[in-house]
C-alpha positions in Angstrom: -17.9 20.4 1.9 -17.5 19.3 -1.6 -18.8 20.2 -4.9 -18.9 18.0 -8.2 -18.9 19.8 -11.7 -19.5 17.4 -14.9 -18.4 18.2 -18.7 -18.1 17.0 -21.4 -14.2 17.2 -23.5 -14.1 15.9 -26.6 -16.5 13.0 -26.5 -16.0 12.1 -23.1 -17.5 12.6 -19.9 -15.8 14.5 -17.5 -15.6 15.8 -13.6 -14.2 18.0 -11.6 -13.9 17.7 -7.9 -13.8 20.5 -5.2 -12.9 19.9 -1.5 -14.0 23.2 0.8 -11.7 21.1 3.5 -12.2 19.2 6.0 -12.8 20.9 9.7 -10.0 20.9 11.6 -10.8 19.8 15.3 -9.2 22.1 18.6 -5.8 21.7 19.4 -5.6 19.3 16.2 -1.4 18.6 14.3 -1.5 19.5 11.2 0.9 16.7 9.3 1.0 16.3 5.8 2.5 13.7 3.1 4.0 13.9 -0.2 3.1 10.9 -1.9 4.8 10.6 -5.5 3.9 7.6 -7.6 5.6 6.0 -9.6 6.5 3.6 -12.0 9.8 1.4 -11.1 11.5 -1.7 -13.8 14.9 -3.0 -12.0 16.4 -5.9 -10.1 17.1 -3.3 -7.3 12.9 -3.3 -6.4 12.2 -7.2 -6.4 11.5 -7.8 -3.9 11.4 -12.1 -3.7 13.9 -13.0 -6.4 12.6 -13.4 -9.3 14.7 -11.0 -12.1 11.9 -8.7 -12.9 13.6 -7.2 -14.8 14.2 -9.4 -17.5 10.3 -10.5 -17.4 9.7 -6.8 -17.5 7.6 -7.5 -14.4 6.7 -3.5 -13.3 5.9 -2.1 -9.7 3.8 0.7 -9.2 5.0 2.1 -6.0 4.9 5.5 -3.9 8.0 7.7 -3.1 7.5 9.7 0.0 11.2 11.3 0.1 13.3 11.4 -3.1 16.8 10.9 -0.8 15.0 6.9 -0.2 12.7 7.1 -3.5 10.3 4.3 -4.1 9.4 1.8 -1.2 7.1 -1.5 -0.9 5.8 -1.3 0.9 5.0 2.4 0.6 5.8 5.0 3.6 4.8 4.9 6.9 1.4 7.5 7.4 1.6 8.0 11.8 -0.8 10.2 13.1 -2.7 11.2 16.5 -6.6 10.4 17.4 -8.0 14.1 16.1 -5.0 15.4 13.7 -5.8 16.2 10.5 -4.0 14.3 7.8 -3.2 16.0 4.7 -2.0 13.9 1.5 -0.3 15.7 -1.2 -0.7 12.4 -4.1 1.0 13.6 -7.8 0.6 11.0 -9.9 3.7 10.0 -11.6 3.3 7.0 -14.6 3.0 7.7 -17.6 -0.1 5.7 -18.4 -1.4 4.3 -15.9 -4.8 6.3 -13.7 -5.0 5.7 -9.9 -6.6 6.8 -6.2 -5.2 6.3 -3.0 -8.1 4.6 -0.8 -7.3 4.7 3.3 -8.5 1.1 5.1 -9.8 1.9 7.7 -10.5 5.5 7.8 -13.5 6.2 9.2 -13.5 10.2 7.2 -16.3 11.0 9.4 -17.7 14.1 6.5 -15.0 13.5 4.1 -15.6 11.2 1.4 -14.4 12.4 -0.7 -11.3 11.7 1.1 -11.9 8.4 0.7 -10.7 7.0 -2.4 -12.8 4.8 -4.5 -12.5 5.4 -8.3 -16.0 7.1 -10.1 -17.6 6.2 -6.3 -15.9 9.0 -4.1 -13.6 10.5 -6.9 -12.7 10.8 -10.4 -9.1 9.3 -11.0 -6.0 10.5 -11.2 -4.2 10.3 -14.4 -0.6 10.7 -15.5 0.9 14.0 -14.3 -2.6 14.8 -12.2 -2.2 15.7 -8.6 -5.2 15.8 -5.5 -4.6 16.8 -1.9 -6.8 14.5 0.6 -7.2 16.1 3.9 -9.2 13.9 6.9 -9.2 13.5 10.6 -7.4 10.7 11.8 -9.9 8.7 13.6 -10.4 5.7 14.9 -7.0 5.0 16.6 -5.4 1.8 15.6 -3.9 0.3 13.0 -4.6 1.0 9.2 -3.2 1.2 5.8 -4.0 3.2 2.6 -4.0 1.1 -0.3 -4.0 1.8 -4.5 -8.3 2.0 -5.3 -8.2 2.0 -9.1 -8.3 -0.9 -11.5 -5.3 -3.6 -9.7 -2.9 -0.7 -9.2 -2.6 -2.8 -5.9 -1.2 -5.6 -7.4 1.9 -3.7 -8.3 2.9 -2.7 -4.8 1.2 0.3 -3.6 -0.1 -0.2 -0.6 1.7 1.3 3.0 0.6 1.1 6.9 -1.3 3.9 8.9 -0.8 4.2 12.4 -3.4 6.0 15.0 -2.4 6.6 18.2 -5.0 6.6 20.9 -4.9 10.2 22.7 -4.7 7.8 26.0 -2.5 4.0 25.2 -4.7 2.1 27.6 -2.4 -1.3 26.3 0.8 -2.0 28.0 3.8 -3.2 26.1 7.4 -2.3 25.4 7.7 -2.2 22.1 6.3 -2.8 18.7 7.1 -4.5 15.9 5.2 -4.4 11.8 4.2 -7.0 9.9 3.1 -5.4 6.6 2.0 -8.6 4.5 1.4 -8.8 0.7 0.7 -11.6 -2.1 3.6 -11.5 -5.1 2.6 -12.2 -8.3 5.3 -12.2 -11.3 1.9 -10.5 -13.4 1.6 -7.1 -13.8 -1.9 -6.2 -12.4 -2.8 -5.3 -15.6 -2.1 -8.9 -16.8 -4.1 -10.3 -13.9 -7.2 -8.0 -14.5 -7.3 -9.4 -18.0 -7.8 -13.1 -16.3 -10.0 -11.6 -13.9 -12.3 -10.2 -16.3 -12.1 -12.7 -19.1 -15.8 -14.7 -19.9 -15.0 -17.1 -18.8 -13.7 -16.3 -16.0 -9.7 -17.4 -15.4 -8.1 -17.5 -11.8 -5.0 -16.5 -11.7 -3.7 -19.1 -9.3 -1.5 -18.9 -6.1 0.8 -16.0 -6.1 4.8 -16.8 -6.5 5.3 -16.1 -3.4 4.3 -14.0 -0.4 6.0 -10.8 1.4 6.3 -10.0 5.3 7.8 -6.5 5.1 8.1 -5.6 1.3 10.5 -8.7 1.0 10.3 -12.9 0.5 11.6 -15.9 -2.0 10.0 -17.1 -4.8 8.9 -20.6 -4.4 10.2 -21.8 -8.0 13.7 -19.6 -6.9 14.3 -22.1 -4.3 15.0 -25.0 -6.7 18.8 -26.0 -7.2 18.6 -25.1 -11.0 16.7 -22.3 -11.5 16.1 -20.7 -14.3 18.8 -17.5 -14.3 16.2 -15.4 -17.0 13.9 -15.7 -14.2 15.5 -15.9 -10.8 18.4 -13.7 -9.3 21.9 -14.9 -8.5 21.8 -14.3 -5.6 18.1 -17.2 -4.3 20.2 -19.2 -2.3 20.8 -16.1 0.2 18.2 -16.4 2.8 19.1 -14.2 5.0 19.3 -11.3 2.3 15.8 -12.1 0.8 13.8 -13.1 4.2 12.5 -10.3 6.2 14.5 -10.9 10.5 12.9 -9.5 12.6 14.9 -8.7 16.4 13.5 -8.7 19.5 14.3 -9.1 22.8 13.7 -12.2 25.1 11.5 -11.3 28.2 9.9 -8.7 26.4 6.5 -7.2 25.9 6.2 -6.2 21.8 2.8 -4.9 20.3 2.8 -7.0 16.7 0.8 -4.4 13.9 -0.1 -7.2 11.2 -2.2 -5.7 8.3 -2.7 -7.9 5.4 -2.2 -6.1 2.2 -2.8 -9.0 -0.1 -4.9 -7.8 -3.2 -6.3 -12.1 -3.1 -5.2 -14.4 -0.8 -6.0 -14.7 2.7 -2.4 -15.2 5.2 -2.2 -16.9 8.9 0.0 -15.6 10.7 1.9 -17.9 14.0 5.3 -17.6 15.6 6.1 -21.2 16.7 6.6 -22.0 20.3 5.3 -18.3 21.1 1.3 -17.4 22.1 -0.4 -15.1 21.2 -3.1 -13.0 22.1 
């Protein structure tokens, strides 16, 4: 059950949301995740060899664990069908609003945990927190991502796996392919053009990321500008992800396109995919 209250404060319309909990199915497990949203700047977070620190290209990332810190992509949310997923989100960004949408989850009976800002909830302001609570359904491969302004363009997304109570597919092991398109412009910079009149298309992305890693095309040329690219760009093995598999083994690939604007085709050379 949900109650929404609207009121005026300093001349601005405000709204407050009170959530009275999702019903917990019998024998369901409650799985709790703590997600802290952080603004980060530094080449340790560069996903594609661009000198993001020189470019002042900040990222907006989620921290699930203080030991590992913020990650790109964000942490995995995992449960079994009919479990109760609880995600406690704290927006630690000093200026940006944020909400989280759980893409693919039905949210039956819990629309207030769906995330679209100004539609199912007020966005989280700086230093505000919110608890999302919902039933894990349907089973399958889904993903969570920011659902306010252009936050998702700054890296705020990650995978969701909901396991069925009884698995019907037969495979030996599984791998994740989490796909993203990455631009050197921040989400706010991209939005300025996309909201412009006349409309300003931002062009193709600087790179395509697999599991948070890629290589910007501008940084693969000889004599790349050191102000724009790091000096480790020639080490492609360090920047392109490696996925190890064993011969004669059946793998389930969970493929997620968390791209903000770009469709992607996926193929494995000399292999058939079902």
